[in-house]
Coordinates of N, CA and C and ligand atoms in Angstrom, one line a residue:
M1 N 13.8 -18.9 9.6 CA 13.1 -17.0 9.3 C 13.9 -16.6 8.0
G2 N 12.6 -16.2 7.6 CA 13.2 -15.2 5.8 C 14.1 -14.2 5.8
L3 N 14.8 -14.2 4.7 CA 15.7 -12.6 4.8 C 15.0 -11.2 5.8
I4 N 13.6 -11.3 4.7 CA 13.2 -10.3 5.2 C 12.3 -10.0 7.1
G5 N 12.2 -11.4 7.4 CA 13.2 -11.7 9.3 C 14.1 -11.0 9.5
A6 N 14.9 -11.5 9.3 CA 16.4 -11.4 10.4 C 16.3 -9.8 10.0
N7 N 16.1 -9.2 9.3 CA 16.4 -7.9 8.4 C 15.7 -6.2 9.2
L8 N 14.8 -7.0 9.5 CA 14.0 -6.4 10.3 C 14.3 -6.8 11.7
L9 N 14.9 -8.0 12.0 CA 15.3 -7.5 13.9 C 16.6 -7.3 13.9
R10 N 17.3 -7.6 13.0 CA 19.1 -6.6 13.3 C 18.2 -5.0 13.3
I11 N 17.9 -4.1 12.3 CA 17.6 -3.4 12.5 C 16.7 -3.4 13.4
K12 N 15.6 -3.6 14.4 CA 15.6 -3.3 15.6 C 15.9 -3.8 16.6
Q13 N 17.2 -4.1 17.4 CA 19.0 -4.1 17.8 C 19.1 -3.2 17.8
Q14 N 19.0 -2.1 16.5 CA 20.0 -0.8 16.3 C 19.4 0.0 16.9
L15 N 17.7 0.8 17.5 CA 16.8 1.0 17.9 C 17.0 1.5 19.3
P16 N 17.5 2.8 19.6 CA 16.6 3.2 21.2 C 15.3 2.8 21.9
P17 N 15.3 2.6 22.8 CA 13.5 1.8 23.0 C 13.6 3.5 22.8
Q18 N 13.3 4.6 22.9 CA 12.7 5.8 22.8 C 12.0 6.0 20.5
V19 N 12.3 5.1 20.2 CA 12.4 5.1 18.7 C 11.4 3.9 18.1
D20 N 10.8 4.4 17.6 CA 9.5 3.2 16.9 C 9.7 3.1 15.7
L21 N 9.7 1.9 14.5 CA 10.0 1.2 13.6 C 9.0 1.8 12.4
V22 N 8.8 2.5 11.7 CA 7.4 2.2 10.3 C 8.4 1.7 9.3
A23 N 7.1 0.1 9.5 CA 8.1 -0.8 8.6 C 7.3 -0.5 6.7
V24 N 8.6 0.0 6.4 CA 7.9 1.0 4.3 C 7.5 0.2 4.0
S25 N 6.5 -0.3 3.8 CA 5.9 -1.4 2.3 C 5.3 -1.3 1.1
K26 N 5.7 -0.2 0.4 CA 4.9 0.7 -0.7 C 5.7 0.2 -1.5
F27 N 4.7 -0.6 -2.4 CA 5.2 -1.2 -3.5 C 5.9 -2.1 -3.0
H28 N 5.3 -3.8 -2.4 CA 6.5 -4.4 -2.0 C 4.6 -5.6 -1.6
P29 N 4.9 -7.2 -1.7 CA 3.3 -8.0 -1.9 C 3.5 -8.3 0.2
V30 N 2.1 -8.5 0.2 CA 1.3 -8.6 1.4 C 2.4 -9.6 2.0
E31 N 3.0 -10.8 1.5 CA 3.8 -11.4 1.7 C 4.6 -11.1 2.4
A32 N 5.4 -10.5 1.8 CA 7.0 -10.0 2.0 C 6.0 -9.0 4.2
I33 N 5.4 -8.5 3.5 CA 3.9 -8.3 5.2 C 4.5 -8.5 6.1
R34 N 3.7 -10.2 5.4 CA 3.5 -10.6 6.7 C 4.8 -11.1 7.1
E35 N 5.6 -11.4 6.4 CA 6.8 -12.2 6.7 C 7.2 -10.6 8.6
A36 N 7.4 -10.0 7.9 CA 7.3 -9.0 9.1 C 6.7 -9.0 10.6
Y37 N 4.9 -9.1 10.6 CA 4.1 -9.2 11.0 C 5.3 -10.7 11.3
D38 N 5.1 -11.5 11.3 CA 5.2 -12.7 12.1 C 6.0 -12.5 13.0
V39 N 7.8 -11.1 13.0 CA 8.5 -11.4 13.8 C 8.4 -11.0 14.8
G40 N 6.9 -9.5 14.6 CA 6.0 -9.2 15.3 C 6.1 -8.1 15.5
Q41 N 6.5 -7.5 14.0 CA 6.1 -6.0 13.5 C 4.8 -5.0 12.4
R42 N 4.4 -4.3 13.7 CA 3.0 -4.2 13.7 C 3.1 -2.1 12.7
I43 N 3.5 -1.7 12.9 CA 3.7 -0.9 11.9 C 4.3 -0.9 11.4
F44 N 3.2 0.0 9.7 CA 3.9 0.1 8.8 C 3.4 0.6 8.1
G45 N 4.1 1.7 6.9 CA 3.5 2.2 6.4 C 3.8 2.3 4.5
E46 N 2.8 3.1 4.5 CA 3.0 2.9 3.0 C 2.1 4.0 1.8
S47 N 2.8 4.8 1.1 CA 2.1 6.1 -0.1 C 1.2 5.9 -1.1
R48 N 0.2 4.6 -1.1 CA -0.5 4.4 -2.1 C -1.7 4.3 -2.2
Q49 N -3.1 5.1 -2.1 CA -4.2 4.6 -1.0 C -4.5 3.8 -1.8
Q50 N -4.5 3.2 -2.9 CA -4.9 2.5 -3.7 C -4.0 0.7 -3.5
E51 N -2.7 1.9 -2.5 CA -2.1 -0.2 -2.7 C -2.8 -0.3 -1.2
I52 N -2.4 0.7 0.1 CA -2.8 1.1 0.6 C -4.5 0.4 0.9
E53 N -5.8 0.6 0.1 CA -6.2 0.1 0.7 C -6.6 -1.6 0.6
M54 N -5.8 -2.1 -0.2 CA -6.5 -3.5 -1.3 C -5.2 -4.2 0.6
K55 N -4.0 -3.3 0.2 CA -3.7 -4.8 1.1 C -4.3 -4.7 2.4
H56 N -4.7 -3.7 3.1 CA -5.1 -3.7 4.6 C -6.1 -4.9 4.9
L57 N -6.8 -4.9 3.8 CA -8.4 -5.9 4.0 C -7.9 -7.3 3.9
Q58 N -6.2 -7.2 3.2 CA -6.1 -9.3 3.4 C -4.5 -8.5 4.0
L59 N -4.8 -7.8 5.3 CA -3.9 -8.6 6.9 C -4.7 -8.5 7.5
P60 N -4.3 -9.0 8.6 CA -4.6 -8.1 10.6 C -4.9 -7.5 10.7
S61 N -6.0 -7.0 11.3 CA -6.5 -5.4 11.6 C -5.4 -5.2 13.1
D62 N -4.7 -5.2 13.1 CA -3.7 -4.8 14.5 C -2.6 -4.4 14.1
I63 N -3.1 -4.2 12.9 CA -1.4 -3.4 12.1 C -1.9 -2.0 12.8
E64 N -1.0 -1.0 12.7 CA -0.8 1.0 12.5 C -0.6 1.0 11.2
W65 N -1.7 1.0 10.2 CA -0.9 2.1 9.8 C -0.6 3.0 9.0
H66 N 0.0 3.5 8.5 CA 0.4 4.9 9.1 C 0.4 4.9 7.2
F67 N 0.1 6.6 6.2 CA -0.1 7.0 5.2 C 1.0 7.6 5.2
I68 N 2.6 8.0 4.2 CA 3.9 8.0 4.5 C 2.9 9.3 3.1
G69 N 3.2 9.1 2.2 CA 2.7 9.6 1.0 C 1.9 10.6 1.0
H70 N 2.3 11.4 -0.6 CA 1.5 12.4 -0.8 C 0.0 12.1 -0.9
L71 N -1.1 12.7 0.5 CA -2.1 12.6 -0.2 C -3.0 13.8 -0.8
Q72 N -4.3 13.0 -2.0 CA -4.4 13.8 -2.5 C -5.5 14.4 -1.5
T73 N -6.7 15.1 -1.0 CA -7.9 15.5 -0.6 C -8.9 14.4 -1.0
N74 N -9.4 14.1 -2.1 CA -10.9 13.2 -2.7 C -10.1 12.0 -2.5
K75 N -9.2 11.5 -1.2 CA -8.6 10.7 -0.9 C -8.4 10.0 0.2
V76 N -8.8 11.0 1.0 CA -8.6 11.4 1.7 C -10.2 9.8 2.5
K77 N -10.7 10.3 2.9 CA -12.3 9.4 2.7 C -12.0 8.1 3.2
S78 N -11.4 7.8 2.5 CA -11.9 6.5 1.7 C -10.2 5.6 2.9
I79 N -9.1 6.0 2.7 CA -8.2 6.2 3.8 C -8.5 6.1 5.8
L80 N -9.4 6.5 6.4 CA -9.6 7.1 7.1 C -10.0 5.6 7.9
P81 N -10.7 5.3 8.0 CA -11.7 4.7 8.4 C -10.1 3.1 9.2
Y82 N -9.1 3.7 8.6 CA -8.3 2.4 9.0 C -6.9 2.7 9.4
V83 N -6.1 3.6 9.0 CA -5.4 4.2 8.9 C -5.2 5.1 10.0
H84 N -4.2 4.8 11.0 CA -4.0 4.4 11.9 C -3.2 6.7 12.2
T85 N -2.0 6.4 11.3 CA -1.4 8.3 11.6 C -1.3 8.5 9.8
I86 N -1.8 9.9 9.7 CA -0.6 10.7 7.8 C 0.1 11.3 8.5
E87 N 1.3 10.5 9.0 CA 2.9 11.2 8.1 C 2.8 13.1 7.4
S88 N 2.3 12.3 6.0 CA 2.4 13.0 5.7 C 1.5 14.6 5.4
V89 N 0.5 14.8 6.1 CA 0.8 16.5 6.5 C 1.3 17.1 5.7
D90 N 1.2 17.9 4.3 CA 1.4 18.8 3.2 C 0.9 20.5 3.1
S91 N -0.4 21.0 3.9 CA -0.7 21.9 3.5 C -2.1 22.1 4.8
L92 N -2.7 23.3 4.9 CA -3.8 22.8 5.3 C -4.6 22.9 5.1
K93 N -5.0 23.0 3.8 CA -6.7 22.1 3.1 C -6.5 20.9 3.2
L94 N -5.9 20.3 2.8 CA -5.3 18.6 3.5 C -5.4 18.3 5.1
L95 N -5.0 19.3 5.8 CA -5.4 19.0 7.7 C -6.6 19.4 7.8
R96 N -7.5 19.8 6.5 CA -9.0 20.8 7.2 C -9.9 19.5 6.8
E97 N -9.6 18.9 5.8 CA -10.4 18.3 5.2 C -10.2 16.9 5.7
I98 N -8.9 16.4 5.9 CA -9.1 15.0 7.0 C -10.0 15.7 8.5
E99 N -10.0 16.3 9.1 CA -10.5 16.6 10.0 C -12.0 16.4 9.6
V100 N -12.6 17.0 8.6 CA -13.6 17.0 8.7 C -14.8 15.7 7.8
Q101 N -14.3 15.0 7.3 CA -13.9 13.9 7.1 C -14.0 13.0 7.8
A102 N -13.2 12.6 8.7 CA -12.7 12.3 10.5 C -14.6 12.3 11.2
R103 N -14.4 13.8 10.9 CA -15.4 13.2 11.5 C -16.7 13.3 11.0
T104 N -16.9 13.4 9.8 CA -18.9 12.3 9.2 C -17.8 11.5 9.9
L105 N -17.2 10.5 9.0 CA -16.6 8.8 9.7 C -17.2 8.5 11.0
S106 N -17.6 9.7 11.8 CA -16.9 9.7 13.1 C -15.5 8.1 14.1
V107 N -14.0 8.7 13.3 CA -13.0 8.4 13.5 C -12.0 9.1 14.3
R108 N -11.1 8.3 14.4 CA -9.7 9.7 15.0 C -9.0 9.1 14.1
V109 N -8.3 10.2 14.2 CA -6.4 10.2 13.1 C -5.1 10.6 13.4
N110 N -3.8 10.3 14.5 CA -2.9 10.9 14.2 C -2.4 11.5 13.1
C111 N -1.8 12.7 12.9 CA -1.2 13.5 12.5 C -0.4 14.2 12.1
L112 N 1.3 13.9 11.1 CA 1.7 14.6 11.4 C 2.4 16.1 10.8
L113 N 2.6 17.1 11.0 CA 2.6 18.5 10.2 C 4.4 17.5 8.9
E114 N 4.2 17.7 7.4 CA 5.6 16.8 7.1 C 6.0 18.6 6.4
I115 N 7.6 18.8 6.7 CA 8.0 20.6 6.8 C 9.5 19.9 6.4
H116 N 8.9 20.9 5.4 CA 10.6 20.8 4.3 C 11.6 20.8 4.7
I117 N 12.7 20.3 4.9 CA 14.4 21.2 5.2 C 14.8 20.6 4.6
A118 N 14.8 19.7 3.5 CA 16.6 19.1 2.9 C 16.3 20.5 1.1
A119 N 17.6 21.0 0.8 CA 18.0 21.5 0.2 C 17.1 21.7 -0.8
E120 N 17.3 20.5 -1.7 CA 17.0 20.3 -3.0 C 14.9 20.4 -2.6
P121 N 14.6 21.3 -3.7 CA 13.0 21.6 -4.0 C 12.8 21.2 -3.9
Q122 N 11.4 21.3 -2.8 CA 10.0 20.1 -2.8 C 9.2 20.4 -3.7
K123 N 8.9 19.5 -3.0 CA 7.6 19.7 -4.2 C 6.3 20.0 -2.7
Y124 N 6.5 19.7 -1.2 CA 5.2 18.7 -0.7 C 6.4 19.2 0.1
G125 N 5.4 20.0 1.9 CA 6.0 20.1 2.8 C 5.1 21.3 3.9
F126 N 5.4 21.9 4.8 CA 5.5 23.5 5.4 C 5.9 23.8 5.4
T127 N 6.7 25.0 4.8 CA 7.9 25.6 5.6 C 7.1 26.1 7.2
M128 N 8.1 27.0 7.9 CA 8.2 26.5 9.5 C 7.0 27.9 9.3
D129 N 7.2 28.9 8.4 CA 6.3 30.2 8.5 C 4.9 29.5 8.3
E130 N 4.5 28.7 7.9 CA 3.5 27.8 7.5 C 2.8 27.7 8.2
C131 N 3.8 26.6 9.1 CA 3.6 26.0 10.4 C 2.9 27.0 11.5
R132 N 4.3 28.0 11.9 CA 3.8 28.8 12.9 C 2.6 30.3 12.9
E133 N 2.0 30.3 11.6 CA 0.9 31.4 11.2 C -0.2 29.9 11.4
F134 N -0.4 28.8 11.3 CA -0.9 28.3 11.2 C -1.6 28.1 13.0
L135 N -0.1 27.8 13.1 CA -1.2 26.9 14.4 C -1.2 27.9 15.7
S136 N -0.7 29.3 15.6 CA -0.7 30.7 16.4 C -2.4 30.7 16.0
S137 N -3.6 30.3 15.1 CA -5.1 29.7 15.3 C -5.3 29.8 16.2
D138 N -6.3 30.3 15.9 CA -7.2 29.3 17.7 C -7.6 28.1 16.7
E139 N -7.4 28.4 14.7 CA -8.5 27.4 14.0 C -8.4 25.6 15.0
W140 N -7.3 24.5 15.0 CA -6.9 23.5 14.8 C -6.8 23.2 16.6
K141 N -7.0 24.0 17.3 CA -8.0 23.3 19.1 C -8.8 23.5 19.0
D142 N -9.8 23.8 18.3 CA -11.3 23.3 18.3 C -11.0 21.8 17.2
F143 N -10.3 21.5 16.4 CA -10.3 20.0 16.0 C -10.2 18.8 17.3
R144 N -11.6 18.2 17.0 CA -12.4 17.3 18.3 C -11.4 15.9 17.0
Q145 N -11.0 15.6 16.0 CA -10.7 14.4 15.4 C -8.7 13.9 14.9
V146 N -8.6 14.9 14.3 CA -7.5 14.9 14.3 C -6.7 15.6 15.4
T147 N -5.8 14.4 16.0 CA -4.8 14.6 17.0 C -3.5 14.8 16.5
I148 N -2.8 16.4 16.3 CA -0.9 16.2 15.6 C -0.3 15.8 16.5
V149 N 0.2 14.7 16.0 CA 1.3 14.4 17.2 C 2.7 14.8 17.2
G150 N 2.9 15.8 15.6 CA 4.9 15.8 15.8 C 5.0 16.5 14.3
V151 N 6.1 15.8 13.3 CA 7.1 17.2 12.0 C 7.7 15.5 11.8
M152 N 7.6 15.1 10.9 CA 8.1 14.5 9.9 C 8.5 16.0 8.8
G153 N 9.8 15.2 8.4 CA 10.5 16.1 7.3 C 11.3 14.7 6.4
M154 N 12.2 14.8 5.0 CA 13.6 14.1 5.1 C 14.1 15.4 4.3
A155 N 15.6 15.0 4.8 CA 16.5 15.2 4.2 C 17.3 15.4 3.2
T156 N 18.3 16.4 2.6 CA 18.5 16.0 1.2 C 19.1 14.3 0.9
Y157 N 18.7 14.0 -0.6 CA 19.4 12.6 -1.0 C 20.6 12.5 -1.3
T158 N 21.6 12.6 -0.2 CA 23.0 13.3 -0.6 C 24.0 12.3 0.0
E159 N 25.1 11.9 -0.6 CA 26.0 11.3 0.1 C 27.3 12.3 1.2
D160 N 26.8 14.0 1.4 CA 27.2 15.1 2.5 C 26.3 14.4 3.8
E161 N 27.4 14.1 4.7 CA 26.1 13.5 6.0 C 26.1 14.6 6.8
N162 N 27.4 15.5 5.9 CA 26.8 16.5 7.5 C 25.9 17.1 6.8
Q163 N 25.9 17.0 5.4 CA 24.3 18.0 5.3 C 23.2 16.8 5.8
V164 N 22.8 16.2 6.6 CA 21.5 15.0 6.1 C 21.8 15.9 8.1
R165 N 22.7 15.4 8.2 CA 23.1 15.9 9.6 C 23.1 17.3 10.0
K166 N 22.8 18.5 8.9 CA 21.7 19.8 9.6 C 20.8 20.4 9.4
E167 N 20.1 18.7 8.8 CA 18.8 18.7 8.5 C 18.0 18.2 9.9
F168 N 18.3 16.9 9.5 CA 17.6 16.5 10.8 C 17.4 17.0 12.5
R169 N 19.1 18.0 12.4 CA 18.5 18.7 13.3 C 18.1 19.9 13.3
L170 N 18.2 20.3 12.5 CA 17.3 21.8 12.4 C 15.3 21.9 12.0
L171 N 15.2 19.3 12.1 CA 13.9 19.9 12.4 C 14.2 19.9 13.1
N172 N 14.7 19.4 14.2 CA 14.7 18.9 15.7 C 14.7 20.1 16.5
T173 N 15.9 21.4 16.4 CA 14.5 22.7 16.5 C 13.1 23.0 16.5
Y174 N 12.8 22.7 14.8 CA 11.6 23.0 14.6 C 11.1 22.5 15.7
F175 N 10.7 21.4 16.0 CA 9.6 20.5 16.9 C 9.4 21.2 17.9
H176 N 11.2 21.2 18.5 CA 11.1 22.1 20.5 C 10.5 23.0 20.2
E177 N 10.4 23.7 19.1 CA 10.1 25.6 19.2 C 8.4 25.1 19.1
L178 N 7.3 24.2 17.6 CA 6.5 24.1 17.7 C 5.7 23.9 19.1
K179 N 6.1 22.7 19.8 CA 6.2 21.9 20.6 C 6.8 23.6 22.5
T180 N 7.4 23.8 22.2 CA 7.7 25.3 23.3 C 6.7 26.1 23.2
A181 N 6.0 26.2 22.1 CA 5.1 27.6 21.3 C 3.7 27.3 21.7
F182 N 3.4 25.8 21.2 CA 2.0 25.6 21.2 C 1.5 24.5 21.9
F183 N 3.1 23.8 22.3 CA 1.7 22.3 23.1 C 2.8 21.6 23.7
P184 N 2.6 23.0 25.1 CA 3.6 23.1 26.6 C 3.7 21.5 26.8
D185 N 1.8 21.9 27.6 CA 1.4 20.8 28.2 C 0.4 19.1 27.3
N186 N 0.9 19.3 25.8 CA 0.8 18.2 25.3 C 1.4 17.4 24.7
K187 N 1.0 16.2 25.3 CA 2.0 15.5 25.8 C 1.5 14.5 24.2
S188 N 0.6 15.0 23.2 CA 0.5 13.7 22.3 C 1.7 14.3 20.8
F189 N 2.0 15.8 20.9 CA 2.8 16.6 19.9 C 4.2 15.9 20.7
K190 N 4.8 14.7 20.5 CA 5.6 14.2 21.2 C 7.0 13.7 19.6
H191 N 6.6 13.2 17.9 CA 6.6 12.7 17.0 C 7.9 13.3 16.8
I192 N 9.5 12.4 16.0 CA 9.8 14.4 15.3 C 10.2 11.7 14.1
S193 N 10.0 12.4 13.3 CA 9.0 10.9 11.9 C 10.7 11.2 11.5
M194 N 11.7 11.4 11.4 CA 12.7 11.6 10.1 C 14.1 9.8 10.7
G195 N 14.0 9.8 9.3 CA 15.7 9.1 9.1 C 14.7 7.8 8.0
M196 N 15.2 7.1 7.3 CA 14.9 5.8 5.8 C 16.1 5.1 5.9
S197 N 17.0 4.0 4.5 CA 17.2 3.3 5.0 C 18.3 3.8 4.9
G198 N 18.9 5.7 3.7 CA 20.0 5.7 4.2 C 20.9 6.2 5.2
D199 N 19.2 7.1 5.8 CA 20.2 7.8 7.0 C 19.5 7.6 7.5
Y200 N 19.4 6.2 8.4 CA 18.2 6.5 9.6 C 19.2 6.3 11.3
P201 N 20.6 6.0 11.0 CA 21.6 5.9 12.1 C 22.0 7.3 12.2
I202 N 22.0 9.0 11.2 CA 21.7 9.8 11.3 C 20.7 10.8 12.6
A203 N 19.4 10.0 11.8 CA 19.1 10.8 12.0 C 18.4 10.1 13.9
I204 N 18.7 9.1 14.0 CA 18.4 8.6 15.4 C 19.7 9.3 16.3
E205 N 20.4 10.4 15.8 CA 21.5 11.0 16.3 C 21.3 12.1 16.4
E206 N 20.7 11.8 15.7 CA 19.8 13.8 15.5 C 18.1 14.2 16.5
G207 N 17.9 12.3 17.6 CA 16.7 12.7 18.2 C 15.7 12.5 17.4
S208 N 15.3 11.4 16.3 CA 14.6 10.9 15.0 C 13.3 9.8 16.8
T209 N 12.2 9.8 16.5 CA 11.4 9.2 18.3 C 10.9 8.4 16.5
L210 N 10.7 8.4 15.8 CA 9.8 7.7 14.5 C 11.3 7.3 13.4
V211 N 12.0 6.4 12.6 CA 12.6 6.3 12.2 C 11.5 5.2 10.8
R212 N 11.2 5.6 9.3 CA 10.7 5.0 7.9 C 11.7 4.2 6.7
I213 N 11.4 3.4 7.4 CA 12.6 1.9 6.7 C 12.4 1.2 5.3
G214 N 12.0 1.4 4.6 CA 12.0 0.4 3.5 C 12.9 -0.8 3.5
T215 N 13.5 -0.2 2.2 CA 14.5 -0.4 1.6 C 15.5 -2.0 2.1
S216 N 16.2 -1.0 3.1 CA 16.7 -2.6 4.0 C 16.2 -2.9 5.1
I217 N 14.9 -3.1 5.0 CA 14.3 -4.2 5.7 C 13.7 -5.1 4.5
F218 N 12.7 -4.7 3.4 CA 12.1 -5.6 2.4 C 13.4 -5.8 0.9
G219 N 14.3 -4.9 0.5 CA 15.1 -5.1 -1.1 C 14.3 -3.7 -1.6
E220 N 15.4 -3.8 -2.4 CA 14.9 -2.9 -3.4 C 13.6 -2.2 -4.0
R221 N 12.2 -1.6 -4.2 CA 11.9 -2.2 -5.0 C 11.5 -1.8 -6.5
E222 N 10.3 -2.8 -6.8 CA 10.6 -2.5 -8.8 C 9.6 -1.5 -9.7
Ligands
LIG301 C1 10.0 5.9 0.5 C2 10.0 6.7 1.4 C3 10.7 5.8 2.7 C4 11.0 5.0 3.4 O1 12.2 4.6 1.5 P1 14.3 3.1 2.6 O2 14.9 4.7 1.8 O3 13.9 1.9 1.3 O4 14.0 2.8 3.5 C5 11.0 6.9 3.7 N1 9.6 7.2 4.0 C6 8.9 8.0 2.5 C7 8.0 9.5 2.9 C8 8.8 7.5 1.7 O5 8.7 7.4 1.4

């Protein structure tokens, strides 16, 4: 077994059973993905449309592709036929476009609402007020193709573990607020996607159900 396979298995051993691993393969070649696939990994995360498009064609069809980067509305149509989950839904415009295009293509897709939790000014993501307002409207209840399966967030890039923990805890609180208010009997709304190579142990302690790990599996990106 190569280094990638060994890294992956070591990380998987550390994950509690309720936490799924998204292996973030962006910027790494298909051979690297195959190495992870060969030790059993099936969920992969990519952040650029062109790259995921090229890679999915060269890899087995039982891979569950998660899109985790900022997605422009004009790229939605091309990734929908094969993408399983869009974790980085950061605007209503984008969410609406995903539902419209998914109807046209007759495909289903899972979506996570990306919520802004970091202290640093982030370019993308909903505020909680925007989430509350949108989910209070009935619009999303008519979605047929899109299933809203949870929330996603990124902590501040800092050495300060307390700050990172506080932000993950906040996302967990947000998740439970939304769950109680808008998804009380909805089993699909269940994911808190948080934690990357540098902070996933903290994220797990704070309730993550989905960690997105790249560097610790595949090494540094070029
Ligand atoms: C790149 C990326 C990751 C993985 O980051 P690593 O530090 O390499 O583990 C996770 N989430 C998102 C949204 C990313 O863009």
